[in-house]
Structure formats: C-alpha cells, structure tokens
Coordinates of C-alpha atoms in Angstrom, one line a residue:
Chain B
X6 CA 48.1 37.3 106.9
X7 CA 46.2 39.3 108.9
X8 CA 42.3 40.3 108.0
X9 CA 41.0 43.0 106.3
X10 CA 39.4 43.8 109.0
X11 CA 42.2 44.0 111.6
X12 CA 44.7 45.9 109.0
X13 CA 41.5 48.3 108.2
X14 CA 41.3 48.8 113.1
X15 CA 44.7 49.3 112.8
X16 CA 45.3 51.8 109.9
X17 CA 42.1 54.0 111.3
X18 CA 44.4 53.9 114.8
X19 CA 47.6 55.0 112.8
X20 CA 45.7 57.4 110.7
X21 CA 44.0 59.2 114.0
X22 CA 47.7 59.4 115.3
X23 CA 49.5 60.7 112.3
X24 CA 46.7 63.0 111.7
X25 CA 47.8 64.6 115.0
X26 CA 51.2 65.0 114.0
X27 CA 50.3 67.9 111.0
X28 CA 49.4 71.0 111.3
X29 CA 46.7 71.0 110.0
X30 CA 43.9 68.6 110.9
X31 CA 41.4 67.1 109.0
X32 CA 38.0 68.3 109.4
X33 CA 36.5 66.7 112.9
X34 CA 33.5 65.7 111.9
X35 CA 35.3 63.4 109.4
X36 CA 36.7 61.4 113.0
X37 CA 32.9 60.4 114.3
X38 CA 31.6 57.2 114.6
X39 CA 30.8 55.4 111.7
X40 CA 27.7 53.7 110.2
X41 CA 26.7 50.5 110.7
X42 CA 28.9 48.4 108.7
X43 CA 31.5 50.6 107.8
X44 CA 33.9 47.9 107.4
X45 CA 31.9 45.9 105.4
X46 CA 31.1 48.8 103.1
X47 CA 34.9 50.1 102.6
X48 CA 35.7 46.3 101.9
X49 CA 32.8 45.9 99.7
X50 CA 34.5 49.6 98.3
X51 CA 38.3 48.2 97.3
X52 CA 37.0 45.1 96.2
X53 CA 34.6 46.7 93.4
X54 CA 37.3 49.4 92.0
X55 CA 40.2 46.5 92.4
X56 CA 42.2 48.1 95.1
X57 CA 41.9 44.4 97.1
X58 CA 43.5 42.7 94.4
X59 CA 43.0 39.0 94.8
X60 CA 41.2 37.5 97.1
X61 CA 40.1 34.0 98.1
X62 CA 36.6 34.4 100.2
X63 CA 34.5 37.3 101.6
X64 CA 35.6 37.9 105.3
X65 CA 33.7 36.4 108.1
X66 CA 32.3 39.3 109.4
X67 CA 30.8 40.6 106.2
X68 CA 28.8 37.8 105.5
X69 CA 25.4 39.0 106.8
X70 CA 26.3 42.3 105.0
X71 CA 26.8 40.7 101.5
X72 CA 23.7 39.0 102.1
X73 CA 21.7 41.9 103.0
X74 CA 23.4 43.6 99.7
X75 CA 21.7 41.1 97.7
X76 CA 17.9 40.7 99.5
X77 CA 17.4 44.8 100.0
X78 CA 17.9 45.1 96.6
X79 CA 20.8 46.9 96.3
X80 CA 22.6 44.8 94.2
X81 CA 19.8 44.6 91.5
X82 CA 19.7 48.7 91.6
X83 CA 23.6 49.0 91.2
X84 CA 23.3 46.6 88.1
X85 CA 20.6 48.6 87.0
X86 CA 22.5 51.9 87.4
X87 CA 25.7 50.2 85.3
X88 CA 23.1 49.2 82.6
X89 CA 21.4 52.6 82.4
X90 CA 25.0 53.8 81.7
X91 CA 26.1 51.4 79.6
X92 CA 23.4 52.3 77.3
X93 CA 24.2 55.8 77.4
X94 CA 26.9 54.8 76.1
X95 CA 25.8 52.3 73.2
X96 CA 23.1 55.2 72.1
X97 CA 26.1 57.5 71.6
X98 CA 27.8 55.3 68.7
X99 CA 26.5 55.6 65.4
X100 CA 26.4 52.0 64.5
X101 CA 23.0 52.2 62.2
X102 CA 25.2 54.0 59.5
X103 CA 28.6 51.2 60.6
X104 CA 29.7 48.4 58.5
X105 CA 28.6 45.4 61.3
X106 CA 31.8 45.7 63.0
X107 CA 30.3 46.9 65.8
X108 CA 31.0 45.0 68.8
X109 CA 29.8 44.8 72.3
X110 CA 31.4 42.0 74.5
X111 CA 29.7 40.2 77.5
X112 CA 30.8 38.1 80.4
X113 CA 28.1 35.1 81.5
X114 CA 28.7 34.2 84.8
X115 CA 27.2 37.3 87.1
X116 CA 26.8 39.4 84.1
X117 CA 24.2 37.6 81.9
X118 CA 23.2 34.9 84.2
X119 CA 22.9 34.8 88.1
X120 CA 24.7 32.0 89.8
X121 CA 22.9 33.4 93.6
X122 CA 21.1 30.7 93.8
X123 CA 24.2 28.5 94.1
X124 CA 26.0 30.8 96.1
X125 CA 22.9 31.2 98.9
X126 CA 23.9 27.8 99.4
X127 CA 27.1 28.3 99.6
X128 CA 27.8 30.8 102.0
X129 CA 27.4 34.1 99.6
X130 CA 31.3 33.0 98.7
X131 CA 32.1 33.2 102.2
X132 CA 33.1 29.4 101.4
X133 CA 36.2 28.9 99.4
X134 CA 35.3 27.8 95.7
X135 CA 34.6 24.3 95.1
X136 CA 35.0 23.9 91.2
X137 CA 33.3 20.6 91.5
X138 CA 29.8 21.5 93.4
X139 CA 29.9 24.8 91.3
X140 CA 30.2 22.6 88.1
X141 CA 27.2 20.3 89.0
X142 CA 25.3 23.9 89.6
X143 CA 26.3 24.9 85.9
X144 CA 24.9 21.5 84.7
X145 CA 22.0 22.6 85.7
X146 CA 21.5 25.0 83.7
X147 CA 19.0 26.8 86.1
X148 CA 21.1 30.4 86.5
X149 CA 18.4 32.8 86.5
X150 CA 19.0 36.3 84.0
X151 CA 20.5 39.3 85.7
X152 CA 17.7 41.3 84.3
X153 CA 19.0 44.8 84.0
X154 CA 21.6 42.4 81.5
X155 CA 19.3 40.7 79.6
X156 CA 17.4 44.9 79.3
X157 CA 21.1 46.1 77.8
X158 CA 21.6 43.1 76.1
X159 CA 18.1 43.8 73.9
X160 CA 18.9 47.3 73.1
X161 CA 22.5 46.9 72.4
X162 CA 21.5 43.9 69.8
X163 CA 18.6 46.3 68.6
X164 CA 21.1 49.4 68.0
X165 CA 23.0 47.1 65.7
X166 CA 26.1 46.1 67.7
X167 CA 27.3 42.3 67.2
X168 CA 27.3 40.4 70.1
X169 CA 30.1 38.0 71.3
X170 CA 29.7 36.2 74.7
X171 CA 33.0 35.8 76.1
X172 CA 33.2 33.3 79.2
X173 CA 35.6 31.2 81.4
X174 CA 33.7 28.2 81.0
X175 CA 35.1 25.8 79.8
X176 CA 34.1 24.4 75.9
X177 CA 32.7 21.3 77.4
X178 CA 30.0 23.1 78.7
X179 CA 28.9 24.8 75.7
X180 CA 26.0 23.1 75.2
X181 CA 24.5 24.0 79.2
X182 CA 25.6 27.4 78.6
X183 CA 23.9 28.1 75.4
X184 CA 20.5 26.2 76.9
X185 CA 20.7 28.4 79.7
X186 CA 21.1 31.5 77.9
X187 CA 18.0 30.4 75.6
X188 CA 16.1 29.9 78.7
X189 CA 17.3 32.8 80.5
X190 CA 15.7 35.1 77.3
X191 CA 19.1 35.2 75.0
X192 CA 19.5 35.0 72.0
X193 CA 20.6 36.0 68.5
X194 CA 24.4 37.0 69.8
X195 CA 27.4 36.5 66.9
X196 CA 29.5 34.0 69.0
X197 CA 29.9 32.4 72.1
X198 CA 33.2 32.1 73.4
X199 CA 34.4 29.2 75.8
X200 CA 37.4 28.0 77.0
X201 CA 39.3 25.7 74.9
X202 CA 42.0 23.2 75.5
X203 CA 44.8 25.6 74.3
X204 CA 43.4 27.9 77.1
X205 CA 43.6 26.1 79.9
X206 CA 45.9 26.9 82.7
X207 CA 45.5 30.7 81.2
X208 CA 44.6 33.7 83.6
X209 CA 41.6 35.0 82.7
X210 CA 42.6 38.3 81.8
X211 CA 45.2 37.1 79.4
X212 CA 42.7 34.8 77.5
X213 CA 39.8 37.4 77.2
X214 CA 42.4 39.9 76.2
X215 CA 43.8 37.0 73.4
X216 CA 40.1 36.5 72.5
X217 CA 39.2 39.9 72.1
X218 CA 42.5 40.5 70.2
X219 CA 41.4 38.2 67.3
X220 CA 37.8 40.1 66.9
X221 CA 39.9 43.4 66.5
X222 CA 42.4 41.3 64.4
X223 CA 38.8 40.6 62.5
X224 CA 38.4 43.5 62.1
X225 CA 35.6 44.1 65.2
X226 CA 35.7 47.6 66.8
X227 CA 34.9 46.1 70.5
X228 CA 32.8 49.6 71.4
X229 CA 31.7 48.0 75.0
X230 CA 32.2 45.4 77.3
X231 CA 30.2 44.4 80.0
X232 CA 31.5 41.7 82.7
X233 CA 31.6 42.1 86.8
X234 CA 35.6 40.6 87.4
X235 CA 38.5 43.3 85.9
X236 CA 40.0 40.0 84.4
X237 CA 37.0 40.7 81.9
X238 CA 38.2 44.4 81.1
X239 CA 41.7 45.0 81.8
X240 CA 44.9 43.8 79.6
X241 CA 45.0 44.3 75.8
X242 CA 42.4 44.8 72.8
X243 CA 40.6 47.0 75.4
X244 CA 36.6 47.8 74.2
X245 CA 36.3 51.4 74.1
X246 CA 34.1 51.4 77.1
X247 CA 34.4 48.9 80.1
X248 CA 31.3 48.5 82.5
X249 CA 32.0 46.8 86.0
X250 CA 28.9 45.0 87.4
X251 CA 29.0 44.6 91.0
X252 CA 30.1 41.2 92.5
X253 CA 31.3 41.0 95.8
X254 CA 31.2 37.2 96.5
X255 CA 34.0 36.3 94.0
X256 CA 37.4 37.1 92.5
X257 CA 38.4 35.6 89.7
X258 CA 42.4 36.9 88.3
Chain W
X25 CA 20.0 64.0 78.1
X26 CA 17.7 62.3 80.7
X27 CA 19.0 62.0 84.3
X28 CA 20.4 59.0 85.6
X29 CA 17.0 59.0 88.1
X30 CA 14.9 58.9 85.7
X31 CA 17.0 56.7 83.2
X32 CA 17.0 54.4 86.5
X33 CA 13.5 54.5 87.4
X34 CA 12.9 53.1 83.9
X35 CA 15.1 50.5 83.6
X36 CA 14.0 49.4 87.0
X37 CA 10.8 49.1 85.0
X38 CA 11.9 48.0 82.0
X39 CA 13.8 44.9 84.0
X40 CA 11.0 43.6 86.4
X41 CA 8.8 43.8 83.1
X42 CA 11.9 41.8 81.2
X43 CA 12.3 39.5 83.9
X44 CA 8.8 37.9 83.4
X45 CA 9.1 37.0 80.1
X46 CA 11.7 34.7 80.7
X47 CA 11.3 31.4 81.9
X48 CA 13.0 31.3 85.2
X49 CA 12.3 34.9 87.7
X50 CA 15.2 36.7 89.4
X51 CA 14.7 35.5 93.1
X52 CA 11.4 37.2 94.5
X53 CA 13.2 39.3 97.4
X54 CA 15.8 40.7 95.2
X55 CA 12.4 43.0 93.7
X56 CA 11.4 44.1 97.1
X57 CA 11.7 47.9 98.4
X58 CA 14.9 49.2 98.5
X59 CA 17.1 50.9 101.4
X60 CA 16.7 54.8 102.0
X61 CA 18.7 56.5 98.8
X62 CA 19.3 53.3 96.6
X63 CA 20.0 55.3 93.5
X64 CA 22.5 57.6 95.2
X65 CA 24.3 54.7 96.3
X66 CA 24.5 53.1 92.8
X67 CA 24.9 56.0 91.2
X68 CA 28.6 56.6 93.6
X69 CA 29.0 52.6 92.5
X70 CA 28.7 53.7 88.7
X71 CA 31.1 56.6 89.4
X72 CA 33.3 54.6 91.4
X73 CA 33.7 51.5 89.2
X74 CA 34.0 54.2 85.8
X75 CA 31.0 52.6 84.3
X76 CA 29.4 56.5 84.7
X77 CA 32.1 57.7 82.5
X78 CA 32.9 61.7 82.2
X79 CA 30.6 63.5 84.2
X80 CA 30.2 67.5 85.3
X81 CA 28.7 67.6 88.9
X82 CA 26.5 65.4 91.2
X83 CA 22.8 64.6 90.5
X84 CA 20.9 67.0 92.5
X85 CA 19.2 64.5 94.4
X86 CA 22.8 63.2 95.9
X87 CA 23.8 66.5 96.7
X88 CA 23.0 65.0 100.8
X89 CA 24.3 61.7 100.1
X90 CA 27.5 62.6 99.0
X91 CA 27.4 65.3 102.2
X92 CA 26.6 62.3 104.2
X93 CA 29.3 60.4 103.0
X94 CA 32.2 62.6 104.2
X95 CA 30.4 63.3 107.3
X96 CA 29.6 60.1 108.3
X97 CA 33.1 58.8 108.0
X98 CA 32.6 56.6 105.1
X99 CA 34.8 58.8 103.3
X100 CA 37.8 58.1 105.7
X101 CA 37.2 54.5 106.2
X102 CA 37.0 54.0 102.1
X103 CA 40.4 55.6 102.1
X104 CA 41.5 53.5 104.9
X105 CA 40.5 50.4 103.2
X106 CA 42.5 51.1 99.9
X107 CA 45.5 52.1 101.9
X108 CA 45.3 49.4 103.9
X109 CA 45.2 47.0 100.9
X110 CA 47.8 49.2 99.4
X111 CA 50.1 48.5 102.1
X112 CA 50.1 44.8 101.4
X113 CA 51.1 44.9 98.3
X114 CA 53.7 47.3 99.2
X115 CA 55.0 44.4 101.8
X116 CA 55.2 42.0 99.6
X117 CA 57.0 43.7 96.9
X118 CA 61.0 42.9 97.1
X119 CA 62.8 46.4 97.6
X120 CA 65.3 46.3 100.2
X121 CA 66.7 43.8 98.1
X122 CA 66.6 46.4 94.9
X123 CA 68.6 48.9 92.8
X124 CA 66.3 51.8 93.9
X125 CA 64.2 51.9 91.1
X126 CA 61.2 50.7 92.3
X127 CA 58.4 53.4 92.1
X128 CA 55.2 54.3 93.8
X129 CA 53.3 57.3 92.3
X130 CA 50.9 59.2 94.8
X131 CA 48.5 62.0 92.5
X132 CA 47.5 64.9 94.7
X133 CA 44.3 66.2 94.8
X134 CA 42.0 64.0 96.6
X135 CA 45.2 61.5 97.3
X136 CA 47.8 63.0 99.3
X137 CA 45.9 66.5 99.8
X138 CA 41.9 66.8 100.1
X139 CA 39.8 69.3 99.0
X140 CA 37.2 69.1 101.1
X141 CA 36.7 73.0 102.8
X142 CA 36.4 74.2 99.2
X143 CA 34.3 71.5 98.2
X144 CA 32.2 72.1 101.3
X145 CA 31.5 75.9 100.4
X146 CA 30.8 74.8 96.5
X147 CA 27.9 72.1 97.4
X148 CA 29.8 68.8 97.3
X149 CA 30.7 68.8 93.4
X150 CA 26.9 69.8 92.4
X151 CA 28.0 73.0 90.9
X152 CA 29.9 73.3 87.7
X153 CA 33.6 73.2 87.8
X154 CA 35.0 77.0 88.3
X155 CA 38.7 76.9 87.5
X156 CA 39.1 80.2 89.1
X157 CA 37.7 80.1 92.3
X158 CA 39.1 76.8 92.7
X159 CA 43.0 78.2 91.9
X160 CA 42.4 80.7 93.7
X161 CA 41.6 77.7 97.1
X162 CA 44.8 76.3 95.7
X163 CA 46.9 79.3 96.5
X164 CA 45.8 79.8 99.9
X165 CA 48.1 76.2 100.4
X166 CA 45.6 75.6 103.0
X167 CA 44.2 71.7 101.9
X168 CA 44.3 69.5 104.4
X169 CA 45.9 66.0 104.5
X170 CA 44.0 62.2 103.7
X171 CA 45.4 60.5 106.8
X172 CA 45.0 57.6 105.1
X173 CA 47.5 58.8 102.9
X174 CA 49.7 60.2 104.7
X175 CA 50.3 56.9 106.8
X176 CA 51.0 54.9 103.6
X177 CA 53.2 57.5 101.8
X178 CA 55.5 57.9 105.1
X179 CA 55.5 53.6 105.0
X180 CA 55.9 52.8 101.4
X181 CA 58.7 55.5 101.7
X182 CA 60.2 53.7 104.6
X183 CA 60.2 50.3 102.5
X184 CA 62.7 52.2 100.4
X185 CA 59.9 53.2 97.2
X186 CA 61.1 56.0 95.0
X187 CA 58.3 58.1 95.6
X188 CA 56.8 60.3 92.6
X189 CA 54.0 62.7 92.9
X190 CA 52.0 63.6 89.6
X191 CA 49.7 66.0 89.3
X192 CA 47.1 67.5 87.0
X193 CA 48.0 71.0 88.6
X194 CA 50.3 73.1 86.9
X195 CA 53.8 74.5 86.9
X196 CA 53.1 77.5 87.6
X197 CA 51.7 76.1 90.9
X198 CA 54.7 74.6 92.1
X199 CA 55.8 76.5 95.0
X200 CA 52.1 76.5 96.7
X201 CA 51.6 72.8 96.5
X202 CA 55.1 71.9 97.5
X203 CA 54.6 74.1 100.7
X204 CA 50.9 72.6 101.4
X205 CA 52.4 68.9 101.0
X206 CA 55.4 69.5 103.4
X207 CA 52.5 71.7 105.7
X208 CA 50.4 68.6 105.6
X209 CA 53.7 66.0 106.8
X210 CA 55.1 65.1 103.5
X211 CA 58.3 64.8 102.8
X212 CA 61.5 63.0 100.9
X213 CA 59.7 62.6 97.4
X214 CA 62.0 62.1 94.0
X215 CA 60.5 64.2 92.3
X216 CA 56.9 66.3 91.8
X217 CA 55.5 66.5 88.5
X218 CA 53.4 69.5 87.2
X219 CA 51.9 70.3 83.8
X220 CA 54.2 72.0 82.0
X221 CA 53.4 74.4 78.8
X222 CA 53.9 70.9 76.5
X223 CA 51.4 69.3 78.9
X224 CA 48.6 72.1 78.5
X225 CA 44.8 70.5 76.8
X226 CA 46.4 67.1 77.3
X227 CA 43.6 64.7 78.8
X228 CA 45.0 63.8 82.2
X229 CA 45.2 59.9 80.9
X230 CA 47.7 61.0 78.5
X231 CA 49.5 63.5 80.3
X232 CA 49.9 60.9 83.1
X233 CA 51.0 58.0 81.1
X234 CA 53.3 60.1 78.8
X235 CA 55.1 61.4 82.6
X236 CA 55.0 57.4 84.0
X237 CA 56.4 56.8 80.4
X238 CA 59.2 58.8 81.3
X239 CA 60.0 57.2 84.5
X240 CA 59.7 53.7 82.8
X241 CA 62.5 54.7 80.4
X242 CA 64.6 55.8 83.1
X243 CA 64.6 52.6 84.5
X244 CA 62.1 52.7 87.2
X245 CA 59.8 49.8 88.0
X246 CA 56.4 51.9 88.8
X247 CA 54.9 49.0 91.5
X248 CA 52.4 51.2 93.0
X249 CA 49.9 53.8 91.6
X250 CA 47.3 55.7 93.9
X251 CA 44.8 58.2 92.6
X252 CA 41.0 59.3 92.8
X253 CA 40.6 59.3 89.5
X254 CA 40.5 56.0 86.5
X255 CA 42.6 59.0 85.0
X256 CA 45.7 58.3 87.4
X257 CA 45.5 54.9 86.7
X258 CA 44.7 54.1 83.2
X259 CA 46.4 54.8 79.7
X260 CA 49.9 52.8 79.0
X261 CA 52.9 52.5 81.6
X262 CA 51.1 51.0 84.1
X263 CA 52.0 50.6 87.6
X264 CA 51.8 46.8 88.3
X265 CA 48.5 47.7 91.0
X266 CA 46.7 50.4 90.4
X267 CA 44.8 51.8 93.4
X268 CA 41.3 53.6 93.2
X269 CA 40.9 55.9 96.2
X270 CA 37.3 57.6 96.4
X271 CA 35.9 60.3 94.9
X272 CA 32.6 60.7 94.4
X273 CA 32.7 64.9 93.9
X274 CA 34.2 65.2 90.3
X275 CA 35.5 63.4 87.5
X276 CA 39.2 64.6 85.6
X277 CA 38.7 62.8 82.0

C-alpha cells in the first residue's frame, strides 16, 4: 500500500488539476504553500476524527512531529480543552436530585493513565506494538495520571455520577491496574472493568459496547464517556455524550 | 456560561496543581510554555473530535486562527487527507463485482460545495448564524468547489458507487444547488436529497438517518459517508466508514 504521505502528494496534484477543470476556482490563496508540517498535521487530523481508519504505526516522517506534539505541550492543552468540555457537560445533568444511576464511563490506557513514558522508548508508536514489552511496562505499574483526567474524574465523582472504568486489559492484570490507579490519585470509582476470558479474541468496540449494554441493562443511564480510541465510543449502549482524547501514537479497532 | 479560554486557563491550573498531589508527575516538559495559539488549536481539536458539542460561532480570540487556517492551506490539505483516506477504502470495497447497490453519500455544504466567500465577508463563523443572508449566498449558486471533493466523488463514481447527495438545505432550493453542483463539475448522482415540508425542525441527525434509512430499505449498501458535520455521520443507518471532513466555522446539531 502506498503511504499516507505519497497518496496525500498525489491527491494535492489531482486536486490542483481538477480544480482547473471547473469554472469556478477555489479561492487562490487556498493554493499557497503550506506550513511546516502540513502533512503531519492533516494526518494527525483524519486520524483523531477516524477518517484513517485502522492503522498499524505512525508514518516515518511524522515521527519528530508526534514528538514535538507531546513536549510543546500541545497534547496536554488538547486534553485539557476535551476535559473543560466534558465538564460542561457533566454540570448540565441534574444528577444531585437522580436516583445513583448516573453514569460516566472511562477508558485507562491514555485516558486516565499515561503510557508516554513507554512509548518515548518506543518510538512515539512509530514501532509496531509489541504486546510483550508493553505488558512488562503495565507490570510496572508506573503510568503516570493524564492530569486534566484525573481534574474531570474528581468533579464528575463530586457531581454524583458513578464511575465505571472500562479497559482492554486483560483481568489478569487487575490487581497492577487498580495499584496504578491508587497511585496515580484514583479512587472511589463503582467498578473496574477488565477483560475476561469470554472476551478474548473480541474487538474492542464490540466488548465495550456489550459492557456498557449490561450497566444500561442495570439500569445505568451512561450520561458520558470519556476514552481516546472510537472503539471506546462507538457501537451500541452509546453514553449520551462521547469525549475523544487525543492519541496519535496508537489505534486500537 | 464561562468561555472555553477562561474554562481552559483554569483547568490548566487546576491540573498542574492536581498533578502534584499524586505520587508520580506528568513528565516535566509536557508543563512547559506552549506554541503560539495553543487554545485555538485545541479548541478546533474539541470541535473536530465533537467533544465541544453544539456550539453558535467561534471564540473571539480564534477569529485569526481559523482565518489562518484556510489561508494557510491547512484547510485544503485536511480535506486532502480525508479524501485521500476515503479513497482507500473506496478501493478496497468489492463493487465491480456488485448488484449496484452499493452507496456513497456525499453532504453538501462544506463537502462537495464550500462556503468560504460568504464565510469570508461574515468573520469566519464568529457572528451568529443569519439564515437570511446566508439563503440569500445560496441563491446566487456561486459556491465554489472542495477539490478534494470533487476528485473523490468523480473516483468513487468511477468504481461504480451509487452516489447520493443529502443535504440539510431545502426543497425549495433544489434548482440553485443542482446548478451550482453541475457549475462546480459534478455530475451522474442517483439522486439529491432536500428537506422536504415532513423534514422541517428535524435535527439534521434525524433527518439524515431517517433519509439513509430509506436508502437501506431499498436495498442499498451505504459503504461510504462524507460530511463536515458528526451530524452527517451519526444517528442509525450507518455507512460502514464514516468520514469527518473539517469544519471548524459552525456546527449543524
């Protein structure tokens, strides 16, 4: 297949020429040359709002440009900016005067906890992933709190919602995951929901949707849902409101 | 209602104060100063990903980013990207082999037409929505093509797609936007769909998914969806990929 970034050379090409063909143009100063890093950018672009679909491993020549998107800051202020809404949100349900059926769902992995410190190591998932290296970094138990997360995560428990932690680790590493949580300044959520044997094999999508289906089954009105992979927010028993984190070093379907 | 600015600048407070109560900091350089216009930038991510939710018109303070943004040629090579990824999937769906009824459905405004010289005069999207004024743009048929889209509608149409255009503008504007899309080098679509009276106060979710409803009952296989807004794309009859083109001047709820 050929790269992102040679499909993206040759679509601008066909796009300049077909342009031509119409009568009327679009504006010229649309045509100049771009930033630094357009490509990076657009790719960064269809990968957040799903257009890429799946995808193995960042391209090579946006490696220094995810990097940059984490050390300038820029990836702590978009996950800031998706918190600051998702709390908008949360204040606008009347949950003090609910029945505790409030719920708010949230992913671990690049939602509650950080796993940068693995991926700096790895090539900013510029390296296809290695389920074995990146379940000795779990064991750890050293991801550091995303802290605009750990911000929502406060209020939204304050405001009365109930918390279920829904994940794609597996159950044999519920033990790590809740130590890490604790350490990473978690705590007091309803549930936290792993991977079990019967889901193995399962795309994520279609277990988180299964999972969310038996807290609405309970009787759970899943108001928001915070988690940085669509497989966290699409398919069934939708939360009323989905937040998208930013993640561009990973896909998971 | 506070502004997203200000909700931002304290959260980005509120989550370096956060992260040092917990045991293990966030990386030191992901707190250090960020690029020029930070919050603009996460605030399009928040509007891109739909974590914003409804909104009315730009902050003030993006009014030049967003400018910036189609006049820097981000705006094209965004829509390039999507396209390009668009494409793809297009290739690798099965349709010379079909029955005809496999489906791509292109929106209009901001998809296969753009806006932009009205937008232009009417600050960017940072004043309030003004039906008239903007009707009155729509019946001068003068909108000029996305080249991006252009170039995949002519190749998904050559792959033998059943193309269907749906739009949130209405009936009664049939005759102008039929003209401005065959002005602008479209051509051979199935059919174009317009609110009709039924359709009138609909949300555009519902009014879209109630029209690829219709097309599901007939028999068609909708593969491809490609809009600006989570309002194309969302709701029940899904197109099998769904494809986000930006938009970062209004929201259609």
């Amino acid at each position: 297949m050929a790269s992102p970034t040679s499909i993206l050379s040759l679509l601008l090409l066909a796009a300049v020429v077909s342009s031509a063909e119409v009568i009327r143009m679009y504006p010229r100063e649309h045509l100049v040359r771009l930033d630094s890093d357009p490509e990076c950018e657009s790719w960064k672009f269809s990968v957040e709002v799903n257009a890429a679909g799946s995808w193995s491993s960042i391209p090579r020549p946006c490696v220094s440009f995810v990097q940059d998107y984490f050390n300038t800051g820029r990836y702590l202020s978009d996950s800031i900016s998706v918190a600051s809404y998702s709390e908008n949100f949360a204040l606008s349900v009347n949950v003090a005067d609910g029945d505790g059926m409030d719920a708010w769902v949230f992913d671990v992995d690049e939602t509650l906890l950080s796993n940068l410190p693995y991926y700096k190591d790895n090539g900013f998932g510029s390296e296809p992933y290695n389920e074995t290296s990146f379940n000795e970094w779990v064991y750890k138990g050293l991801a550091p709190v995303l802290p605009a997360s750990l911000t929502l995560y406060k209020r939204v428990k304050k405001l009365g919602f109930k918390i279920f932690i829904l994940t794609g680790r597996a159950e044999f590493q519920r033990a790590i995951t809740e130590q890490n949580l604790i350490d990473a300044g978690y705590s007091g959520w309803e549930k936290l929901i792993l991977r079990g044997h019967q889901d193995e094999g399962k795309k994520a999508t279609l277990y988180k949707s299964e999972k969310r289906d038996e807290l609405v089954k309970q009787g759970y009105r899943i108001q928001g849902n915070s988690g940085d992979q669509w497989s966290d927010l699409m398919g069934f028993a939708l939360a009323k409101r989905s937040f998208k984190l930013p993640n561009p070093m990973y896909y998971v379907s």
